[in-house]
PDB file of C-alpha atoms and ligand atoms in Angstrom:
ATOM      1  CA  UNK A   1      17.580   5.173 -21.380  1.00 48.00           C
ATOM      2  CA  UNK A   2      18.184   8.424 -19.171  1.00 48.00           C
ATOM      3  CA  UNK A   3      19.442   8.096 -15.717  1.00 49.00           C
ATOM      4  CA  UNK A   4      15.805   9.401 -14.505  1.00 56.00           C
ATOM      5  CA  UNK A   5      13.828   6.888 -15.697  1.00 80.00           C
ATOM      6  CA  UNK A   6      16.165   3.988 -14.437  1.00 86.00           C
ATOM      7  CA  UNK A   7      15.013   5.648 -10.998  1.00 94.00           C
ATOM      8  CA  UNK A   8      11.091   5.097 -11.828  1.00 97.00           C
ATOM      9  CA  UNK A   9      10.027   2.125  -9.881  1.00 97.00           C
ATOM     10  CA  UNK A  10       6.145   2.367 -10.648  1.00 97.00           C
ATOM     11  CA  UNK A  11       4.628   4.164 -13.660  1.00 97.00           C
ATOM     12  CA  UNK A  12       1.140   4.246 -13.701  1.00 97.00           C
ATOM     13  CA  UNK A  13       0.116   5.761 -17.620  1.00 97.00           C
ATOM     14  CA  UNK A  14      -3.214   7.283 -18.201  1.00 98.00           C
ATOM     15  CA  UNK A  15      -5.070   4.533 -16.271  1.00 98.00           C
ATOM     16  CA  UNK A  16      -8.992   4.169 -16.534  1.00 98.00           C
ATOM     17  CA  UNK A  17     -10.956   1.834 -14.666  1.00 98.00           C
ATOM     18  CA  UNK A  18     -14.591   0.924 -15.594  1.00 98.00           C
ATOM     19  CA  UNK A  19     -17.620  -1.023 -14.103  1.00 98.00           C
ATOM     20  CA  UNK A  20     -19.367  -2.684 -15.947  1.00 96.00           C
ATOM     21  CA  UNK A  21     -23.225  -3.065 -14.674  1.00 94.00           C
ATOM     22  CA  UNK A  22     -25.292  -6.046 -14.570  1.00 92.00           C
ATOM     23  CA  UNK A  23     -27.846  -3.599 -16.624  1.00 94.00           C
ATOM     24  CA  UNK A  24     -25.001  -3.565 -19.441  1.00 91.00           C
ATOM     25  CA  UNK A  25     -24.196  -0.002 -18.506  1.00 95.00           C
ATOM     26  CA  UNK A  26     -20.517   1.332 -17.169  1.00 96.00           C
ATOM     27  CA  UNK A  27     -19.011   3.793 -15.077  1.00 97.00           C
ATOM     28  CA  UNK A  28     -16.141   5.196 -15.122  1.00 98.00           C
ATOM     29  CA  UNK A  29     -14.240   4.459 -11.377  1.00 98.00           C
ATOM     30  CA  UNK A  30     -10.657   6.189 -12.331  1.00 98.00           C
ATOM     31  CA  UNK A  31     -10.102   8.235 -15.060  1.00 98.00           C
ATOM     32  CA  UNK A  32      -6.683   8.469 -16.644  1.00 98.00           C
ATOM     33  CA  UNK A  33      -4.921   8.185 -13.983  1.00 98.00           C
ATOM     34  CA  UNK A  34      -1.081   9.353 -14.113  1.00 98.00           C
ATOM     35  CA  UNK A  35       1.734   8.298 -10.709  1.00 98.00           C
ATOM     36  CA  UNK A  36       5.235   8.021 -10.459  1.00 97.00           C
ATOM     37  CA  UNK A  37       6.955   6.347  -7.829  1.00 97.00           C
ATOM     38  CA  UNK A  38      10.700   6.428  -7.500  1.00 97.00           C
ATOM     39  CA  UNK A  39      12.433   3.931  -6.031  1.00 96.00           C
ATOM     40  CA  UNK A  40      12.772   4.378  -2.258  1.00 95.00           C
ATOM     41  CA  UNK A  41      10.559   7.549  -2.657  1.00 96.00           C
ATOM     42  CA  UNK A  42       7.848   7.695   0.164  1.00 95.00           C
ATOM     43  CA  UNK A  43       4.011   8.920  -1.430  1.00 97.00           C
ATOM     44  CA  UNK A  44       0.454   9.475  -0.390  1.00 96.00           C
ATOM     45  CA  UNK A  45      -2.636   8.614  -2.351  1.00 97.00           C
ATOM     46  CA  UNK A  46      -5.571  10.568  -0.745  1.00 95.00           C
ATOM     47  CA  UNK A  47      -8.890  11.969  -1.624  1.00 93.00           C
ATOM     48  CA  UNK A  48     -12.295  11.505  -0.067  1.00 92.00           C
ATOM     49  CA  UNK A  49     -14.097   8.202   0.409  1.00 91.00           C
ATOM     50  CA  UNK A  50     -15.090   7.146  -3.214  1.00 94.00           C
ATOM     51  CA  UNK A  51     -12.383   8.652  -4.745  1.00 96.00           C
ATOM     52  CA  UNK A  52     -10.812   5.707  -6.248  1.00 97.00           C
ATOM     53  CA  UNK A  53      -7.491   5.265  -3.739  1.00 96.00           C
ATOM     54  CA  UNK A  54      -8.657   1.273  -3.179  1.00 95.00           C
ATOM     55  CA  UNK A  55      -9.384   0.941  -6.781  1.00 97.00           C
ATOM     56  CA  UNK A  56      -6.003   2.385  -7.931  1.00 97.00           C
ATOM     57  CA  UNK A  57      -3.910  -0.054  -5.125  1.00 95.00           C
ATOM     58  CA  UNK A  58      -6.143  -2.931  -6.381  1.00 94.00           C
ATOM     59  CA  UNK A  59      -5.301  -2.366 -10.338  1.00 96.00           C
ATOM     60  CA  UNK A  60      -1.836  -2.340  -9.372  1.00 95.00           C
ATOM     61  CA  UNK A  61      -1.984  -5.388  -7.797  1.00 93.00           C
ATOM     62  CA  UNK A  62      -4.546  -6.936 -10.525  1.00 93.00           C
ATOM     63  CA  UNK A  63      -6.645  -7.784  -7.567  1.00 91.00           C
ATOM     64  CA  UNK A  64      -9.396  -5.775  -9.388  1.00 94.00           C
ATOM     65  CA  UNK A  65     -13.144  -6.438  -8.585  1.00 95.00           C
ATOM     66  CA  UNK A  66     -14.804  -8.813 -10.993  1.00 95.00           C
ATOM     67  CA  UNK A  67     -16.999  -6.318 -12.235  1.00 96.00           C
ATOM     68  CA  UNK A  68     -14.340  -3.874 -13.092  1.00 97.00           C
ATOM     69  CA  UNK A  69     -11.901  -3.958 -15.741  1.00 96.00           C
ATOM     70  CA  UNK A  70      -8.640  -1.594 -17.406  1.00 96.00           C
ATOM     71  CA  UNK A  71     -10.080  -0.026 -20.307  1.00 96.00           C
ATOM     72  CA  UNK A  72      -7.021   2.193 -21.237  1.00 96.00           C
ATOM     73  CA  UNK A  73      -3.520   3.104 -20.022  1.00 97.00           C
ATOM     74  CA  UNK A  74      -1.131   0.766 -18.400  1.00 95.00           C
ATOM     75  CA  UNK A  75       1.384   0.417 -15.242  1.00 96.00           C
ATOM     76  CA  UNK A  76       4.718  -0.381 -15.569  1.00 95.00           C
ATOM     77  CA  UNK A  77       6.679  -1.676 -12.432  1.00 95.00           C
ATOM     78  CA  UNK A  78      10.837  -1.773 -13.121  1.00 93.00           C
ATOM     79  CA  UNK A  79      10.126  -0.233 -16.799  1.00 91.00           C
ATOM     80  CA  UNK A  80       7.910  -3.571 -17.751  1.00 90.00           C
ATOM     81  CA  UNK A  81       4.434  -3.076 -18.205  1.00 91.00           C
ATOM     82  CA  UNK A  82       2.774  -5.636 -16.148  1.00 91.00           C
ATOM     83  CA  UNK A  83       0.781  -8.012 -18.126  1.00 85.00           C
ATOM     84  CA  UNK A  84      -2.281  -8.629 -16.120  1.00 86.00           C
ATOM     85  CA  UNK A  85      -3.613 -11.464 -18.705  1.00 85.00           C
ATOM     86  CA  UNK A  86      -0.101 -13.627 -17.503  1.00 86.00           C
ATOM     87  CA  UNK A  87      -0.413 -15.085 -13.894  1.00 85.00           C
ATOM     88  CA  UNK A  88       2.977 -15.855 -13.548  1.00 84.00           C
ATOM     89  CA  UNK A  89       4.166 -12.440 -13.921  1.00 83.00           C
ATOM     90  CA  UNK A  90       1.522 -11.399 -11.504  1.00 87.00           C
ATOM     91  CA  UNK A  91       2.738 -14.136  -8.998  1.00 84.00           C
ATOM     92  CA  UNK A  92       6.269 -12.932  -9.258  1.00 83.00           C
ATOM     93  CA  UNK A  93       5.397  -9.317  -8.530  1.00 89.00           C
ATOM     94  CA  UNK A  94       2.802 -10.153  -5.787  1.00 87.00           C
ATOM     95  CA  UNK A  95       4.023 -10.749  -2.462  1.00 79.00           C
ATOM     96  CA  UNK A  96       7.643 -10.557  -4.050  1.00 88.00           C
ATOM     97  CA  UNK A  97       8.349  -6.953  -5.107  1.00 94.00           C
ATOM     98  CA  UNK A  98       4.836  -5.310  -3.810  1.00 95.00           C
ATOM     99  CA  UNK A  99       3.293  -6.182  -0.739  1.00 94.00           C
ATOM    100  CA  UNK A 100       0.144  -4.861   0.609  1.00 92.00           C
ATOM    101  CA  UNK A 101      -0.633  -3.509   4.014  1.00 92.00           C
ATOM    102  CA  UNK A 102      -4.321  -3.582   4.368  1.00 86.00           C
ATOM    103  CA  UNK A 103      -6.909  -1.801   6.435  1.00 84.00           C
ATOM    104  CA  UNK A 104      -8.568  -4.720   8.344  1.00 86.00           C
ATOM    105  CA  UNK A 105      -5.632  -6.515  10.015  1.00 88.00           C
ATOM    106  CA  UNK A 106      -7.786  -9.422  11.538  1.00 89.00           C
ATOM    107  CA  UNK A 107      -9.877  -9.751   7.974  1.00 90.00           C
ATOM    108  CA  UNK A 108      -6.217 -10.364   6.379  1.00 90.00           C
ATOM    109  CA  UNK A 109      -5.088 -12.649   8.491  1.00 94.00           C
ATOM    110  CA  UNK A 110      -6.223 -16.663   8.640  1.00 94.00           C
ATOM    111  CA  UNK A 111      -7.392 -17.175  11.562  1.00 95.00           C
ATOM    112  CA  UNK A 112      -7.079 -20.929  12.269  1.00 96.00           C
ATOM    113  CA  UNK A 113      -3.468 -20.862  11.204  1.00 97.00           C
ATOM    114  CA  UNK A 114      -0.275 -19.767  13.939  1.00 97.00           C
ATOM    115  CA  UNK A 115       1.187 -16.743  13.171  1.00 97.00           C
ATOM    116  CA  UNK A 116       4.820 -18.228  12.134  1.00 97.00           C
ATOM    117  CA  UNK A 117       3.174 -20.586  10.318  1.00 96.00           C
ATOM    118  CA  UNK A 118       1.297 -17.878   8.056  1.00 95.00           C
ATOM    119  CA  UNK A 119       4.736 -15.960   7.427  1.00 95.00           C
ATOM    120  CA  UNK A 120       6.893 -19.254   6.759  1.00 96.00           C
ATOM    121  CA  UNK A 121       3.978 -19.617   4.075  1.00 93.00           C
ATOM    122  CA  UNK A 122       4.819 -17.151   2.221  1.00 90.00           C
ATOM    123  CA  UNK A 123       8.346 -16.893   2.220  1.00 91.00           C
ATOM    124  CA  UNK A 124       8.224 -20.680   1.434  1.00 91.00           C
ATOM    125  CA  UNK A 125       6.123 -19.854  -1.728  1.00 86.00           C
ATOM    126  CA  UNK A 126       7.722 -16.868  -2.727  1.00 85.00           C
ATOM    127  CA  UNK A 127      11.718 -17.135  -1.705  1.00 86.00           C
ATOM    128  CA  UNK A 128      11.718 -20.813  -2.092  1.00 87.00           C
ATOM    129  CA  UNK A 129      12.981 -21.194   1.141  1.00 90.00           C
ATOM    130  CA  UNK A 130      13.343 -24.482   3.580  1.00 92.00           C
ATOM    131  CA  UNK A 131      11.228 -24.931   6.729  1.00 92.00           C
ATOM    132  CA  UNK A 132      14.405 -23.746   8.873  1.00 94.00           C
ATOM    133  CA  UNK A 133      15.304 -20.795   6.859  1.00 94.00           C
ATOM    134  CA  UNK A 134      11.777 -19.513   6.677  1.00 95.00           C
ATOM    135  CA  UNK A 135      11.196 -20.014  10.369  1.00 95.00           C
ATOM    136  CA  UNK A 136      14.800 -18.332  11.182  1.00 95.00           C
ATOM    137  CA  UNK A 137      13.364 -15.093   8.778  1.00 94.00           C
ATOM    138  CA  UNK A 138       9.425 -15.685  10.140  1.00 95.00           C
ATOM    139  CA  UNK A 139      11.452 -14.586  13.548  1.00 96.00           C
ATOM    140  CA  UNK A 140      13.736 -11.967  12.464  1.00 94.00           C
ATOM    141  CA  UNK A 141      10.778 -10.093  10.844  1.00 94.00           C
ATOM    142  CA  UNK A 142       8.717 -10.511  13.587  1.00 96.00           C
ATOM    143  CA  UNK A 143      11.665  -8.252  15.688  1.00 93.00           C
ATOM    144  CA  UNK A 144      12.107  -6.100  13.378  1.00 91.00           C
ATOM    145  CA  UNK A 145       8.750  -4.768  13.625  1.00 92.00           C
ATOM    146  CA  UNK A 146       8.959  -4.319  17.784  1.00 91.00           C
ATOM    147  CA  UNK A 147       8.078  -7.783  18.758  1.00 94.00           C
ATOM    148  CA  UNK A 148      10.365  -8.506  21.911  1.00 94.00           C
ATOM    149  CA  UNK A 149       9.194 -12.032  22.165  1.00 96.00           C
ATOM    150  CA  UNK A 150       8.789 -13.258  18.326  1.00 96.00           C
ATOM    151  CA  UNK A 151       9.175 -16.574  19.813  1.00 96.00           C
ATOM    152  CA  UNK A 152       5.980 -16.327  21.151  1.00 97.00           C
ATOM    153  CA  UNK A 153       4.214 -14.762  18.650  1.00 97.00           C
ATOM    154  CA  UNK A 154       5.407 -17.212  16.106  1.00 97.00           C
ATOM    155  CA  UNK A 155       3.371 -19.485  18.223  1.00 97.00           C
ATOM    156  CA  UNK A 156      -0.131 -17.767  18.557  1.00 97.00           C
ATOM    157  CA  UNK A 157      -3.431 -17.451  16.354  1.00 97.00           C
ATOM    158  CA  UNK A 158      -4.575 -14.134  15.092  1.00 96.00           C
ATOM    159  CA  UNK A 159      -7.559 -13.966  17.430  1.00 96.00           C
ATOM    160  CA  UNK A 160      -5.397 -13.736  20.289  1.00 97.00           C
ATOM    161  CA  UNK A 161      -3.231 -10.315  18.803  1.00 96.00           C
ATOM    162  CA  UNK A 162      -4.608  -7.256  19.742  1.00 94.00           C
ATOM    163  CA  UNK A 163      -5.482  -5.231  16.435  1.00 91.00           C
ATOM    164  CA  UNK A 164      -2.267  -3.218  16.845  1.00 91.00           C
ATOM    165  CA  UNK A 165      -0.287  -6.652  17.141  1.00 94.00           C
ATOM    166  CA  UNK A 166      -1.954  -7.876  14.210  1.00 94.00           C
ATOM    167  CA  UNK A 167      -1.156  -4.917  11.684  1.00 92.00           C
ATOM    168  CA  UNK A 168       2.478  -5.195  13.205  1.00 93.00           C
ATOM    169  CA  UNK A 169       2.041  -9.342  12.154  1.00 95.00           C
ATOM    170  CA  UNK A 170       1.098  -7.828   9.235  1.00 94.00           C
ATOM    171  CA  UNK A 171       3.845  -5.434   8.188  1.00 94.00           C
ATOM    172  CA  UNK A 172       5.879  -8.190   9.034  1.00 94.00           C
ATOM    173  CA  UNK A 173       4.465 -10.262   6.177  1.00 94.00           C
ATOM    174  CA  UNK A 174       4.772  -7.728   4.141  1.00 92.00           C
ATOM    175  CA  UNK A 175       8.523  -6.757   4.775  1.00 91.00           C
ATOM    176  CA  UNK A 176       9.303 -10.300   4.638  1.00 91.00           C
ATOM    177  CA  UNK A 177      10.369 -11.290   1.291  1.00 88.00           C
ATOM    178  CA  UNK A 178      12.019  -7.864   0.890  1.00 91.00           C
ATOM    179  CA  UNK A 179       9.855  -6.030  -1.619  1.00 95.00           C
ATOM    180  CA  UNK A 180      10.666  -2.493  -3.674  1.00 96.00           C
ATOM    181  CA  UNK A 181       7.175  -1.259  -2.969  1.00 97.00           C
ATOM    182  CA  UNK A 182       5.296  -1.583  -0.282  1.00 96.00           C
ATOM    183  CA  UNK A 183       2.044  -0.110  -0.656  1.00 96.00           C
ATOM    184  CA  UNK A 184      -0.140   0.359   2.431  1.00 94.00           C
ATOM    185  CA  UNK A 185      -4.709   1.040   2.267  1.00 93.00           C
ATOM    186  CA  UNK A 186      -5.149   2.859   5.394  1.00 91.00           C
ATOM    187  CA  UNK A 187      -2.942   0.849   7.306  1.00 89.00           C
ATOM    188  CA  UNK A 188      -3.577   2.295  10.763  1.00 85.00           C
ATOM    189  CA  UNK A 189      -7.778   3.827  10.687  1.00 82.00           C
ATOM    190  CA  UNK A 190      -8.994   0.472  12.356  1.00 80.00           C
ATOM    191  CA  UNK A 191      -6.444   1.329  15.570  1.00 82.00           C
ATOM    192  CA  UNK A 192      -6.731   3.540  18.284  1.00 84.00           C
ATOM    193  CA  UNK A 193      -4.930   7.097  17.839  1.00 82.00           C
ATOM    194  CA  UNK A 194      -1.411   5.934  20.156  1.00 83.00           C
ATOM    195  CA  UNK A 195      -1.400   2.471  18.129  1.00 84.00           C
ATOM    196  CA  UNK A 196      -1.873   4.749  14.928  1.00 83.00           C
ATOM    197  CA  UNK A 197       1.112   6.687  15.535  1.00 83.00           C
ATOM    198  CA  UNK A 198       3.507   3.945  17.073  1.00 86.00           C
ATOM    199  CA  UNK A 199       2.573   1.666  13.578  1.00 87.00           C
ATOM    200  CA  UNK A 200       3.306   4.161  10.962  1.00 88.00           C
ATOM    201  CA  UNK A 201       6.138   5.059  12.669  1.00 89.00           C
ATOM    202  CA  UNK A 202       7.149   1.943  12.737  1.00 90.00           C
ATOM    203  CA  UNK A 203       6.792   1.900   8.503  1.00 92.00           C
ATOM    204  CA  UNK A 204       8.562   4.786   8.155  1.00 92.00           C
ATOM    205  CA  UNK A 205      11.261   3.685   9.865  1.00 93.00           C
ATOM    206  CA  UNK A 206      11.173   0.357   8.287  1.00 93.00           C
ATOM    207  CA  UNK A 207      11.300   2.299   5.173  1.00 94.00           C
ATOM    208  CA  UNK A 208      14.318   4.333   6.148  1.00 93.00           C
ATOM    209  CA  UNK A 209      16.245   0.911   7.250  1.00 92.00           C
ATOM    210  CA  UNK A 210      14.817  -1.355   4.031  1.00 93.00           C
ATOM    211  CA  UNK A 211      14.735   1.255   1.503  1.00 95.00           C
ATOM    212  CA  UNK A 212      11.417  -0.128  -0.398  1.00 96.00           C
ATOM    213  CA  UNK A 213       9.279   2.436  -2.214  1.00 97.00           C
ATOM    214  CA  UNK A 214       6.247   3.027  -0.012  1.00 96.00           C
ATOM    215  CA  UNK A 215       2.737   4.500  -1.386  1.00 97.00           C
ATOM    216  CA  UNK A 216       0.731   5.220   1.746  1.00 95.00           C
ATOM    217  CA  UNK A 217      -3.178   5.865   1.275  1.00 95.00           C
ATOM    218  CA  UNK A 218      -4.837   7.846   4.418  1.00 88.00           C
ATOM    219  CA  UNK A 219      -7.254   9.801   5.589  1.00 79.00           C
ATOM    220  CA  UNK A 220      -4.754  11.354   8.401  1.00 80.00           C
ATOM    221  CA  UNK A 221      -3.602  14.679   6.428  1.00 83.00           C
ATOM    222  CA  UNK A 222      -1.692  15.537   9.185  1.00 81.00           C
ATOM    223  CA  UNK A 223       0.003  12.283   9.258  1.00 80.00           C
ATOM    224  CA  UNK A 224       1.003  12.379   6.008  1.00 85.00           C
ATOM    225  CA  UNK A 225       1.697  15.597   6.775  1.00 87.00           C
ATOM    226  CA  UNK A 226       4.743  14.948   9.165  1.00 88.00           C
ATOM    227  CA  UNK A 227       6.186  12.193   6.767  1.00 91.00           C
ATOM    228  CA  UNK A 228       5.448  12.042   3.173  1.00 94.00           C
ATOM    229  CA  UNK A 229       6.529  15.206   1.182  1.00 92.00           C
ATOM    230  CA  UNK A 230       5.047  14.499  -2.309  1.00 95.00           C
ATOM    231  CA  UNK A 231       1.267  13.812  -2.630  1.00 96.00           C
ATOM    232  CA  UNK A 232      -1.599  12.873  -5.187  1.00 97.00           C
ATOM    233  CA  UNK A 233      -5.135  13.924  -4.398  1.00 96.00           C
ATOM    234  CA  UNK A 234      -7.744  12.172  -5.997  1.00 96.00           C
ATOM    235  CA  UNK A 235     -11.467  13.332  -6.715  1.00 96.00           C
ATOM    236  CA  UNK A 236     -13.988  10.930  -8.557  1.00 97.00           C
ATOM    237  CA  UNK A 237     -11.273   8.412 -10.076  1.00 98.00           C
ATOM    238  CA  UNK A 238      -9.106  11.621 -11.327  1.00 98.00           C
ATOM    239  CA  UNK A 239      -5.727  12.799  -9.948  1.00 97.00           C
ATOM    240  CA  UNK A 240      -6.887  16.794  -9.195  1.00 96.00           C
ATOM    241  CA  UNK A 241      -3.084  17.361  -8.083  1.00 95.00           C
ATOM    242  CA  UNK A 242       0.366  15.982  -7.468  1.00 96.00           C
ATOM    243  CA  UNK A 243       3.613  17.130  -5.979  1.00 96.00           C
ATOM    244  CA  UNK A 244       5.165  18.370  -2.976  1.00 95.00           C
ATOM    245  CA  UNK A 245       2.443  18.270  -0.236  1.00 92.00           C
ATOM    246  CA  UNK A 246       3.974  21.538   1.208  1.00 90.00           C
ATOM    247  CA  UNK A 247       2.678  23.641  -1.834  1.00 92.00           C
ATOM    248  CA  UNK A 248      -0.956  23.120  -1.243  1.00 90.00           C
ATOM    249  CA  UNK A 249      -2.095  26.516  -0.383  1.00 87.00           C
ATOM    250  CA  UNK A 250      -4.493  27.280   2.729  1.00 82.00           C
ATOM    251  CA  UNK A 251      -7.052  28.454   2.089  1.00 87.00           C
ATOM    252  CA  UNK A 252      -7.292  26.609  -1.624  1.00 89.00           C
ATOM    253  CA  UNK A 253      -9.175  27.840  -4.362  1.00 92.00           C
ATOM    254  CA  UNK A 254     -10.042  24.600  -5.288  1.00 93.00           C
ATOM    255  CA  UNK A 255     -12.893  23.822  -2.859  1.00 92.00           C
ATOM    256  CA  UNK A 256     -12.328  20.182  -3.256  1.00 93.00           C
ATOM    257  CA  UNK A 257      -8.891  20.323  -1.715  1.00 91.00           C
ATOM    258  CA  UNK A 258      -9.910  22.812   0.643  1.00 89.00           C
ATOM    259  CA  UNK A 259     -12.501  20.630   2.304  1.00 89.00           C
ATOM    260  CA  UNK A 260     -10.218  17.646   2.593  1.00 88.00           C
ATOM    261  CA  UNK A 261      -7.369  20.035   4.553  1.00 82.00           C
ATOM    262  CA  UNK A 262     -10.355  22.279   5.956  1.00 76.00           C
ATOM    263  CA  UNK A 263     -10.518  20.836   9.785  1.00 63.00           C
ATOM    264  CA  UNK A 264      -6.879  20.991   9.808  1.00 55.00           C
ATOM    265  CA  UNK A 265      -5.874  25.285   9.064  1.00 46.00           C
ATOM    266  CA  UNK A 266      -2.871  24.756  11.131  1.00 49.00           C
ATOM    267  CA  UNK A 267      -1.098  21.459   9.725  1.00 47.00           C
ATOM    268  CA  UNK A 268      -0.655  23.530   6.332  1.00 44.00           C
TER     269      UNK A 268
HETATM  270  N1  LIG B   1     -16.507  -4.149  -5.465  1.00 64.69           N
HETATM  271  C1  LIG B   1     -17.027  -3.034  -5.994  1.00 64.69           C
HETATM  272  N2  LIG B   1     -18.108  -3.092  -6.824  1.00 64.69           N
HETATM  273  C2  LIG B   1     -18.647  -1.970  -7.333  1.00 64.69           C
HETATM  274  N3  LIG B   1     -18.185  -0.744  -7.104  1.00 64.69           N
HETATM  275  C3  LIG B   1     -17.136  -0.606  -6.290  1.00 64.69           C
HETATM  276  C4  LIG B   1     -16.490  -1.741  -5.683  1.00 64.69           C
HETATM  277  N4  LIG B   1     -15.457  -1.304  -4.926  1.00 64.69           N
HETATM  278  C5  LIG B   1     -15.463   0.041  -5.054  1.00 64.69           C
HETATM  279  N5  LIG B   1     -16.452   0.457  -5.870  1.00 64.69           N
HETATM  280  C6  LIG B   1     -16.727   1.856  -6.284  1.00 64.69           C
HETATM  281  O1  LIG B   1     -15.550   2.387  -6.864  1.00 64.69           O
HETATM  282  C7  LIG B   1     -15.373   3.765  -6.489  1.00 64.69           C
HETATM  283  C8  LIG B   1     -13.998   3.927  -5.848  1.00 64.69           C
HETATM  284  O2  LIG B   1     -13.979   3.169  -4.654  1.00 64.69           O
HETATM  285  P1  LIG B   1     -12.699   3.012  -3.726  1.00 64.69           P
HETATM  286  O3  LIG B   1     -12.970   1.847  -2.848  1.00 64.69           O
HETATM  287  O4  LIG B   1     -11.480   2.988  -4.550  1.00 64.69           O
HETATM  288  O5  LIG B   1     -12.761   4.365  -2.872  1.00 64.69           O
HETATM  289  P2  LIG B   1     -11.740   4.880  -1.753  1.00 64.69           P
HETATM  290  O6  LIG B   1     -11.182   6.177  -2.248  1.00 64.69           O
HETATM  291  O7  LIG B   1     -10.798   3.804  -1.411  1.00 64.69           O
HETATM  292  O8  LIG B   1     -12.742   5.210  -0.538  1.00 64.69           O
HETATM  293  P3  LIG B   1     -12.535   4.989   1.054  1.00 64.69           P
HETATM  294  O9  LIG B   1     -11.776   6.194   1.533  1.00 64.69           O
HETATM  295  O10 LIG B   1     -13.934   4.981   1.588  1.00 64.69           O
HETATM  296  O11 LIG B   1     -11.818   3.698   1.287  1.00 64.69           O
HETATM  297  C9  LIG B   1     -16.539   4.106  -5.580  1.00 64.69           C
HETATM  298  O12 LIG B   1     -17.504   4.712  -6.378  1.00 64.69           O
HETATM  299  C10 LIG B   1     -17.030   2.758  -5.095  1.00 64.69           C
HETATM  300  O13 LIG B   1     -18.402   2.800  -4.842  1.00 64.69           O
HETATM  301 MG1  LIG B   2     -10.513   2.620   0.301  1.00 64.69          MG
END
């Protein structure tokens, strides 16, 4: 095995998605999809609404609709293609070695459960941890993503975070059993523009400090702009073009990436 591939964290081969319609029909959702992530390497997933960026996070995951199935290609995480027939390798890699940053902070959270409470959860589940140990990492997390008084937020329910404090809850979750990819769905469009750019900030500095391979999927070109370098643009569940962000041309003669960058001449 070559040095390069030992570096691959997440291969994603010629993946195509279908749904499958109560009418016996199907359509095609991605279309042999190809994505590389190295380990630590930062990426962006976007493309307009429809596109397939969910759909692709979800397969990874194997948190796929249950109308909607793999018909070809697979995804390999660490060089093993992930079986997603076998629960118990999908419970290892969940929550374990890729965590998910959703969208809809509130909608991910449980809302009649504390906040420490939700965290010592899973790092009981997934480190096998003891109540003390969990609660002394539930805390540490909960700092390292800004909290000044994780004490306190240990303590409270989700309805009584702001949405800001929520995704931070969130990201916390997320960093705390120490996964190699973290992959976030529009982690920030439900927040106002400062919370926006204080939380993924925050990630990319939590990325810098943890190391974990992040795939970020946003709207926000010129977020992505200012910190991911290498991109994949998808167009009706197919990858139209990836690499180094910096090489899309302005104007584009592909009108499809022109009209995503079009508002924004002067990010490019
Ligand atoms: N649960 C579902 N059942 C049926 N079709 C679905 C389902 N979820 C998504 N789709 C379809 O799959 C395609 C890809 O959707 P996906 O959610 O991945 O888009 P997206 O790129 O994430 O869009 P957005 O930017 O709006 O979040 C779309 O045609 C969508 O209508
Ligand atoms: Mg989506």
């Amino acid at each position: 095995m070559t040095e390069k591939n030992e570096n691959i964290l997440l291969e994603i081969k010629n993946l195509s998605v279908i749904l499958e319609k109560s009418d016996k029909t199907s359509k095609v959702i991605l279309d042999g999809i190809n994505l590389t992530l190295n380990k630590k390497q930062r990426s962006a997933l976007i493309g307009q609404s429809g596109s397939g960026k969910t759909i692709t996070s979800r397969a990874i995951l194997g948190l796929l609709p249950e109308n909607m199935k793999i018909s070809s290609g697979d995804i390999r995480f660490d060089q093993q293609i992930i079986s997603y027939k076998n629960e118990a390798d999908l419970e290892n890699l969940r929550g374990k070695k890729i965590a998910m940053i959703f969208q809809e902070p509130h909608a991910a959270l449980n809302p009649v459960f504390r906040v420490g409470t939700q965290i010592t959860d899973v790092l009981k589940l997934n480190l096998n941890l003891n109540k003390q140990t969990a609660a002394e990492q539930a805390m540490d997390v909960l700092s390292q993503v800004g909290f000044s008084n994780p004490q306190e937020i240990y303590k409270m329910y989700p309805g009584q975070l702001s949405g800001g404090m929520a995704q931070r809850v969130l990201i916390a979750m997320a960093l705390s059993c120490q996964p190699e990819l973290i992959i976030a769905d529009e982690p920030t469009s439900a927040l106002d523009a400062i919370t926006q750019s204080k939380i993924l900030k925050l990630i990319f500095d939590l990325q810098e400090k943890f190391q974990f391979a992040f795939l970020i999927i946003s709207h926000d070109i010129p977020l992505v702009k200012k910190y991911v370098a290498d991109v994949y643009i998808l167009k009706d569940g197919e990858i139209v073009y990836s690499g180094a962000i910096k090489k899309i041309t302005y104007p584009n003669p592909d009108p499809y990436i022109q009209s995503l960058f079009e508002t924004l001449p002067d990010v490019l």
